[in-house]
CSV table of C-alpha atoms and ligand atoms in Angstrom, one decimal:
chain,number,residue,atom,x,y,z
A,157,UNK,CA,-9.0,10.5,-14.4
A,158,UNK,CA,-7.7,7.2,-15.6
A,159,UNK,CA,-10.2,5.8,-18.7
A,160,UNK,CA,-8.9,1.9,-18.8
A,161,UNK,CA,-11.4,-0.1,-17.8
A,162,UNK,CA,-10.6,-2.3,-14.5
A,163,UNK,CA,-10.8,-6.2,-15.4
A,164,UNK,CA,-11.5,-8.0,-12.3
A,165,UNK,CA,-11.2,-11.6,-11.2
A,166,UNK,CA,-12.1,-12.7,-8.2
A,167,UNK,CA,-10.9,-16.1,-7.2
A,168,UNK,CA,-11.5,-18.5,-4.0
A,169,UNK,CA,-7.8,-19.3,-3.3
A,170,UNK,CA,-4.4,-18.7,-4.8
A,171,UNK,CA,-1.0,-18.9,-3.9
A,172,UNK,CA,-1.0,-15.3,-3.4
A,173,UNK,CA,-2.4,-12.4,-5.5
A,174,UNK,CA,0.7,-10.6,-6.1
A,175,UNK,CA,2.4,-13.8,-7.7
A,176,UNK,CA,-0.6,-14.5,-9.8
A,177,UNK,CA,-0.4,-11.0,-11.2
A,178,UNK,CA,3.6,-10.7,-11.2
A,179,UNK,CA,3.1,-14.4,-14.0
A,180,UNK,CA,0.3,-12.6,-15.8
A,181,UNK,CA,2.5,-9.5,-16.3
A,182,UNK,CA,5.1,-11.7,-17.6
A,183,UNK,CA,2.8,-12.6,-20.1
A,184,UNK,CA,1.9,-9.6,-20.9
A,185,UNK,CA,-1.5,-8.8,-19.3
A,186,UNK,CA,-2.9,-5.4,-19.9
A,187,UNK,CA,-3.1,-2.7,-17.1
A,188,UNK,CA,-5.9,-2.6,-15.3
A,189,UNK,CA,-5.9,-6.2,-14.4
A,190,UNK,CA,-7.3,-7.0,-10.9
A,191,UNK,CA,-7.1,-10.2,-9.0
A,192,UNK,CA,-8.9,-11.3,-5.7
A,193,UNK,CA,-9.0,-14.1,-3.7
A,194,UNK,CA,-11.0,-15.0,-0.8
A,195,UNK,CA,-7.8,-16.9,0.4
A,196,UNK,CA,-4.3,-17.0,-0.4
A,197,UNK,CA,-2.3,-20.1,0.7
A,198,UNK,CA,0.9,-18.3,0.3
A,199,UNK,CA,0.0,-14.5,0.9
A,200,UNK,CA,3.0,-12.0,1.8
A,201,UNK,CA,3.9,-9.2,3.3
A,202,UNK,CA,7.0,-6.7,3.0
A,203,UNK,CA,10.7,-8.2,4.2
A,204,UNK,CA,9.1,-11.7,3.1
A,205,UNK,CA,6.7,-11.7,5.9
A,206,UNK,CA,3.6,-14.0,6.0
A,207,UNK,CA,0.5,-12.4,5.8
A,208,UNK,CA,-2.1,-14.8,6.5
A,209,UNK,CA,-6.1,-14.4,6.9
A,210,UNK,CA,-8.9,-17.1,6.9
A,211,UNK,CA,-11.1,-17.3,4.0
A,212,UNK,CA,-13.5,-14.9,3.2
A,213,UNK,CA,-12.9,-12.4,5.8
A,214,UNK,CA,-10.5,-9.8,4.6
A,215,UNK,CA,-9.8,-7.9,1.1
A,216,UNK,CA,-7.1,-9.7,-0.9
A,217,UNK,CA,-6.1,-7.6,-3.8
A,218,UNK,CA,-3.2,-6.9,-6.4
A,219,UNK,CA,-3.8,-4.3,-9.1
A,220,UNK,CA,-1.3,-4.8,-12.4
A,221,UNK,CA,-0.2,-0.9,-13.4
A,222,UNK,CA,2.1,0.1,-16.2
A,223,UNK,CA,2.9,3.8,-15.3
A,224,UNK,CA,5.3,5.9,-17.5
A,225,UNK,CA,7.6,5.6,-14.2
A,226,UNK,CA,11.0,5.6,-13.4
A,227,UNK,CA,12.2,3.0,-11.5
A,228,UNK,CA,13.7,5.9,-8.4
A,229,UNK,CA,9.6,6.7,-8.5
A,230,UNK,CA,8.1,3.2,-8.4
A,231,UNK,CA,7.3,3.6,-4.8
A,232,UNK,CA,4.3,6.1,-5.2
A,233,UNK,CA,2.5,3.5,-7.1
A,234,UNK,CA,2.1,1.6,-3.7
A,235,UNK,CA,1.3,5.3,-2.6
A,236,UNK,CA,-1.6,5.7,-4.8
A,237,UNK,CA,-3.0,2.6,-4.1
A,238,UNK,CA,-2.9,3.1,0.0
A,239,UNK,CA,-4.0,6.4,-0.5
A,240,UNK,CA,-7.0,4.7,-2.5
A,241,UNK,CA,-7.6,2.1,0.2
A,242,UNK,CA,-8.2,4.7,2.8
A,243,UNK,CA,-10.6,6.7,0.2
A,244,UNK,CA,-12.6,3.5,0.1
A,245,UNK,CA,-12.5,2.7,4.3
A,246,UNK,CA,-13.9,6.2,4.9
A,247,UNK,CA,-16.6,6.2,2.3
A,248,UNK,CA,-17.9,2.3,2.4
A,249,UNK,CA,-16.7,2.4,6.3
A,250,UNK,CA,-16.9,5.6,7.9
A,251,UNK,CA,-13.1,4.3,9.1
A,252,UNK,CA,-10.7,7.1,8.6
A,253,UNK,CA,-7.3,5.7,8.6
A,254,UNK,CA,-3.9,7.6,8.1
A,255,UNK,CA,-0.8,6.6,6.8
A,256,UNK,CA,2.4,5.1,8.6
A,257,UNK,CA,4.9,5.5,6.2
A,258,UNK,CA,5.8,4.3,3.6
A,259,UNK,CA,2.1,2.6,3.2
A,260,UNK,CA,0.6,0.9,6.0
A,261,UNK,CA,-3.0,2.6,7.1
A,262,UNK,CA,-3.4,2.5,11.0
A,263,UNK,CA,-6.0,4.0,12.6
A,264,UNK,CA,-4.5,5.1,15.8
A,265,UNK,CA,-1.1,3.4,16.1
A,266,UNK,CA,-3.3,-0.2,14.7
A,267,UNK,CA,-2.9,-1.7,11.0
A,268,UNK,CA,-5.8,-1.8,9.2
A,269,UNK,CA,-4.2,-2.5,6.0
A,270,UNK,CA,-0.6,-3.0,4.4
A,271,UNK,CA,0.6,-2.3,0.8
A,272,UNK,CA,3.2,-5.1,-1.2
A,273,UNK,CA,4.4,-3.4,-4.5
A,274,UNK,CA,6.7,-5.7,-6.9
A,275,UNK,CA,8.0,-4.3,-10.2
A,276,UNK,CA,8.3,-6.2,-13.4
A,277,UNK,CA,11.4,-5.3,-15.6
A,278,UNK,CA,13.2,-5.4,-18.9
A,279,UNK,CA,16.7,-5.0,-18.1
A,280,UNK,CA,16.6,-1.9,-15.7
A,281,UNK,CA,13.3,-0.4,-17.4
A,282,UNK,CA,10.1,-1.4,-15.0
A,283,UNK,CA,7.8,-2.6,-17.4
A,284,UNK,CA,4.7,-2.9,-14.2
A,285,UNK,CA,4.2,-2.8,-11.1
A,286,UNK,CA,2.2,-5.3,-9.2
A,287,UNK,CA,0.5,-3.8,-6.0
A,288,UNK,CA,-1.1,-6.2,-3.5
A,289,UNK,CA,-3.3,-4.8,-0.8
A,290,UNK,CA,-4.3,-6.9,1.9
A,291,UNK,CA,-7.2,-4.4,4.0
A,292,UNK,CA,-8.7,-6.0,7.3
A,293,UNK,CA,-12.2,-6.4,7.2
A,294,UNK,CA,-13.8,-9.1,9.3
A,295,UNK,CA,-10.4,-10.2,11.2
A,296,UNK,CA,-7.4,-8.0,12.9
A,297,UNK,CA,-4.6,-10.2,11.8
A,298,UNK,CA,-2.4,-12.9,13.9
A,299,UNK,CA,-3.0,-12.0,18.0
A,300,UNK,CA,-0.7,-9.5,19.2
A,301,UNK,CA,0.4,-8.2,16.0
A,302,UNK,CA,-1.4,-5.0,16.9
A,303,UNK,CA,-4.2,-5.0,13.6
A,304,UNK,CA,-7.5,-3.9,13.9
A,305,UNK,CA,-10.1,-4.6,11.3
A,306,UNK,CA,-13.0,-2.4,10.2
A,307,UNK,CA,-15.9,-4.4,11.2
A,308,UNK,CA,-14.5,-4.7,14.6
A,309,UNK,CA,-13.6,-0.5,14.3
A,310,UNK,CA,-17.5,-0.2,13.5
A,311,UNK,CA,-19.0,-2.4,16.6
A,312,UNK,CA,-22.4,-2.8,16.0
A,313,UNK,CA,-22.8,-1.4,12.4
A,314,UNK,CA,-23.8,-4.0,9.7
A,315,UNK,CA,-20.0,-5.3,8.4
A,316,UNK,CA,-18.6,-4.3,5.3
A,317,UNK,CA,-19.2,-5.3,2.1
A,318,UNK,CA,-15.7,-6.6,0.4
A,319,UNK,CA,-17.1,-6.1,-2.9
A,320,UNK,CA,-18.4,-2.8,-2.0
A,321,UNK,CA,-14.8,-1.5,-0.4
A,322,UNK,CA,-12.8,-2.8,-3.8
A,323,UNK,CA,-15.1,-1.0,-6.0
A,324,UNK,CA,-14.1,2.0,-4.3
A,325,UNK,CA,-10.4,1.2,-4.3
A,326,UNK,CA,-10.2,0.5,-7.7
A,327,UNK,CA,-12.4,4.6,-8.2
A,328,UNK,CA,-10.1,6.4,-5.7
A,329,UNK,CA,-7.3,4.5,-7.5
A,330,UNK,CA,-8.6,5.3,-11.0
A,331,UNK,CA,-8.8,9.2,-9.8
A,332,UNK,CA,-5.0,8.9,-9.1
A,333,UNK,CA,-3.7,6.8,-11.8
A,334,UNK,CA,-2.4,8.9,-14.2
A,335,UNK,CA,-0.7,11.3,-11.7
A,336,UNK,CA,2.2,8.1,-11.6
A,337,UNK,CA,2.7,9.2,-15.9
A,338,UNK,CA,4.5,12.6,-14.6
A,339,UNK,CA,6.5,14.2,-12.1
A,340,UNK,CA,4.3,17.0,-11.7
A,341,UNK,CA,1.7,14.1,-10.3
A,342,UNK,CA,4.3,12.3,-8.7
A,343,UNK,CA,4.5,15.6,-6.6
A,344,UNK,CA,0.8,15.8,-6.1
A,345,UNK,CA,1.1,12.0,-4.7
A,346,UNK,CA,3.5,12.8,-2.4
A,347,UNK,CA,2.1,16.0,-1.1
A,348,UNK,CA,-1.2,13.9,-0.5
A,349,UNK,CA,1.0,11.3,1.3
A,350,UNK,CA,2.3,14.3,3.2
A,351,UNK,CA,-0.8,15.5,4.5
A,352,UNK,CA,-2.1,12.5,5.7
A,353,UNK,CA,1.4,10.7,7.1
A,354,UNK,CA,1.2,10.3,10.9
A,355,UNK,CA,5.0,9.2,11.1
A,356,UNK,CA,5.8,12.6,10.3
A,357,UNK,CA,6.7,14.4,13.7
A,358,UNK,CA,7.6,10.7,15.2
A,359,UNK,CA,10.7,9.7,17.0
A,360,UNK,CA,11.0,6.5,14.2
A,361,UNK,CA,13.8,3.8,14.0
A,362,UNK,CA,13.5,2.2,10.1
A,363,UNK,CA,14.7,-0.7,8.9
A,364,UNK,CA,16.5,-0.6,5.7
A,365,UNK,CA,18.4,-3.8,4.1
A,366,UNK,CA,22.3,-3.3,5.5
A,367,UNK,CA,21.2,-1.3,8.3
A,368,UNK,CA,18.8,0.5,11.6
A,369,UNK,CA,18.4,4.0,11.8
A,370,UNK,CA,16.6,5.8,14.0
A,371,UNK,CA,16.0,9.7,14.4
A,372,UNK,CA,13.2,12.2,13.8
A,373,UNK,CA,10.6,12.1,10.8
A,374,UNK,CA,11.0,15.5,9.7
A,375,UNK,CA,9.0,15.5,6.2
A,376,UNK,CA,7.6,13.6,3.1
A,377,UNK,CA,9.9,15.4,0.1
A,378,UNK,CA,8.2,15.7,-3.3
A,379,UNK,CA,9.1,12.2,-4.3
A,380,UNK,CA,7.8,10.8,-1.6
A,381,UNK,CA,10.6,9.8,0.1
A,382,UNK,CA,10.9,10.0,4.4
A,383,UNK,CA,13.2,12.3,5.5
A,384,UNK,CA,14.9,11.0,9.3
A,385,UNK,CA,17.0,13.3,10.9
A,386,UNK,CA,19.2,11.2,12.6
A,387,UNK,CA,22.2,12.0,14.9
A,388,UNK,CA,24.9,11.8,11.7
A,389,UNK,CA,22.7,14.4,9.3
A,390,UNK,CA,19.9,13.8,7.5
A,391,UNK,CA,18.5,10.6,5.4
A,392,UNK,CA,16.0,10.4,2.8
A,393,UNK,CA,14.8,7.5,2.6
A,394,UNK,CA,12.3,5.4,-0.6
A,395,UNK,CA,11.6,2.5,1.3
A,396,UNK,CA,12.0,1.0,5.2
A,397,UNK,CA,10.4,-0.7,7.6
A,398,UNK,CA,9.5,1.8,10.1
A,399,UNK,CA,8.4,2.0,13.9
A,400,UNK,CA,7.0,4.2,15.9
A,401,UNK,CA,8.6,4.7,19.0
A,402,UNK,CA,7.3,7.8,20.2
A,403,UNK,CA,5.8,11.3,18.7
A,404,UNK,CA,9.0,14.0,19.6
A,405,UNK,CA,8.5,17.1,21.2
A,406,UNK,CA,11.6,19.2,21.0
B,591,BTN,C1,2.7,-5.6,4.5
B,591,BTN,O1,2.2,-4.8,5.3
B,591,BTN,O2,3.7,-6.3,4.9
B,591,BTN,C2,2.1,-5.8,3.1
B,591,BTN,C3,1.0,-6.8,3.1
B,591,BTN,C4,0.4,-7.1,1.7
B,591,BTN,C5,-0.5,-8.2,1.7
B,591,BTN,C6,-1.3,-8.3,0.4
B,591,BTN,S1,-2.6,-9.4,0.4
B,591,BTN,C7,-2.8,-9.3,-1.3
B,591,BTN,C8,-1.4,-9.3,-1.9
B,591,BTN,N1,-0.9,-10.6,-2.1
B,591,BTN,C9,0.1,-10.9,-1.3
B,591,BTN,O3,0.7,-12.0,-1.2
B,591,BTN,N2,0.4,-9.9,-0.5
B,591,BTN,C10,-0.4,-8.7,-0.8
């Protein structure tokens, strides 16, 4: 269990959490520093996506962390705090959501939440990790984009408290925190990842920066990285934009 004390702001609009946090990292700001915004006016997702939401419906949150990391490992960090996020929808929400690799939560084949994770560095030593959350709670994203939010998962229950599902996060996240400081935790990470990955088993095409794959979503390793067997051998993969195209049955 993680002992540093959370410091959390909570503010009615900012550019975009993650950028906030990446400046006060610059600076210098402690771990543990939280940052929330009811709206974002600039709020993104991975591949320099937008990732819009109207104010004061859905959780907007960036956590700065200074694991004992290497930089090949930085990824569990988002990890940790997806794995976190769907702690905090099943207890606060009764939602259960799984994970599409590398860290969105669906429940079903719908987004309830995506993970941004930026690393700060000196030279080619990562001196923190900024991780953004951005967790549907009172709107399902932009029409079409195939997100579902929790209030609308629960249908008649009372909708969730935002305040209520970050204090959660930031427990489940504490539980984890200081599995990022060793590989032995690292591993433990990953095999939680494992166990609750629903790409695993999924015919998948990913794509990475130069390139599209697609094959078969064999296993999480213990780094947490995706293994795709595609039809030239076998890639292991730290980060990707994945889809699901359909579950393979041999
Ligand atoms: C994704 O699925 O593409 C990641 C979305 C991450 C969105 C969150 S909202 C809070 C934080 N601030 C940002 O600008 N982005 C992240």
């Amino acid at each position: 269990m993680w002992h540093g004390e959370w410091d959390v702001r909570w503010l009615d609009e900012v550019s975009s959490t993650n950028d906030y946090l990446r400046e006060q990292a610059r600076q210098g700001a402690p771990e543990g520093l939280v940052v929330v915004a009811d709206h974002q006016t600039a709020g993104r997702g991975r591949l320099e996506r937008r990732w819009e939401s109207p104010p004061g419906s859905n959780l907007l949150a960036s956590v700065l962390l200074r694991p004992a990391c290497p930089a090949e490992d930085l990824h569990l960090c988002a990890a940790a705090v997806a794995l976190a996020g769907a702690d905090a929808c099943r207890e606060v929400a009764g939602v259960e959501p799984q994970l599409k690799w590398p860290n969105d939560l669906l429940v079903g084949e719908a987004k309830v939440a995506g993970v941004l994770a930026e690393a700060e560095f000196d030279g080619d030593r990562p001196v923190a990790v900024v991780v953004g959350i951005g967790l549907n709670v009172a709107w399902p994203g932009p029409a079409g984009a195939g997100g579902t939010c929790l209030d609308d998962l629960r249908g008649d229950a009372p909708p969730v408290d935002r305040r209520a599902l970050l204090d959660r996060l930031l427990e489940a996240l504490a539980r984890r925190r200081d599995l990022l400081d060793d590989a032995g935790g690292r591993r433990t990470l990953a095999g939680e990842m494992r166990r609750r990955c629903v790409t695993l088993g999924q015919e998948v095409r990913v794509v990475l920066a130069r390139e599209e794959i697609t094959g078969v979503a064999t296993e999480v390793d213990d780094a947490g990285r995706l293994v795709v067997e595609t039809a030239s051998g076998p890639r292991r993969l730290t980060a990707g934009d994945v889809v699901h195209l359909r579950r393979w049955t041999p």
